[in-house]
């Protein structure tokens, strides 16, 4: 819907405020539409309400989505597309605007108290957050933003409003879907509320383009949410192939205090039922029960912090390790990123991704790029991120016995592991953030074109009606 019936404040070049009447705004936006068909946007408003891309992945709500937003923003900026990321301010000490890199701004919007709020509390802050976003846009000249890209359903709700008020197209990336998550709940996890399901359905209907990570997610959007197939673009996430690459394993192990002959099994991510780190711990206990001689060499690394429903019992994994009698084997490390995280991957014999649901699984790609095979659950986008039998192994259950058997076949068969390690590097090189960003730019151009055509048809109908 176009902007109608409101006076538009702009900032003229001489610094004086002036008012433009709705008719003038309509003519300007119509002109922009006509010129905007199939063009590359100059400036994109990215909405990430519930988590900031500046936060360290691995705790709270920070994870792969944070990496995705920042990595694509940096590459969009390098292509001449300015990116402004709007996120909720969680501290009074945060500056209103942070220039993360040339062409990449992060805007902290005041919406609710300066504290971490659970996702179930954030819907109450949608109006405040939307007001903050629109206030920034209202202080700029018409057409300041060419497009809105929202991430996760909460931001999608704000993006829906921003699309209507700004008169620009909306691109939305869900990252996770409530209907999919509720169909594969982990034990002890809570189902996503009805309000999220409805909210996702609304955003799917409102968006000009939806970005799916895989063909599997494409099908979910179409079959479960009624998305128009022509409105969904499949854009696989990437991996930073410069940071995550094979390097000296001995040096990486020394940095973590690991011996050269250690058998290292690793989990990286948020500690919550959805991510199922307990499956790896139970599998490790099974490995030791079957082969007690491994105890002197086996090390299980858990890298991350409690998140989501995992915050209700933040010490649950430590207690489970003790109950299973492997407390001496399991080590808990704080979240890390960049080269420090790459060293964790390199030091590992295998990285486990036992999630109950993953839209893609960036951890799997990062580990493989470092030359480490991955054992992953065959759910969501993981069968795309992991090439079964070539870069790692997929497990079609969450039974610790199955996981122990597959992990054993990887880490204790040196020839098999070496072959998978080589395949892991080759598979990861098929993905890059540059490729992801190129596909996003193409999707943006499609969204701008579709929005312009839809606006033209709407204007014709209104002219006939008038």
Short mmCIF file of C-alpha atoms in Angstrom, two decimals, residues 5 76 126 136 226 305 459:
data_model
loop_
_atom_site.label_atom_id
_atom_site.label_comp_id
_atom_site.label_asym_id
_atom_site.label_seq_id
_atom_site.Cartn_x
_atom_site.Cartn_y
_atom_site.Cartn_z
CA UNK A 5 -2.99 11.10 3.55
CA UNK A 76 26.67 -5.81 0.01
CA UNK A 126 6.85 -4.48 18.06
CA UNK A 136 14.60 7.35 11.15
CA UNK A 226 0.92 -21.19 1.23
CA UNK A 305 26.29 -21.10 26.39
CA UNK A 459 -2.44 2.61 -9.73
#
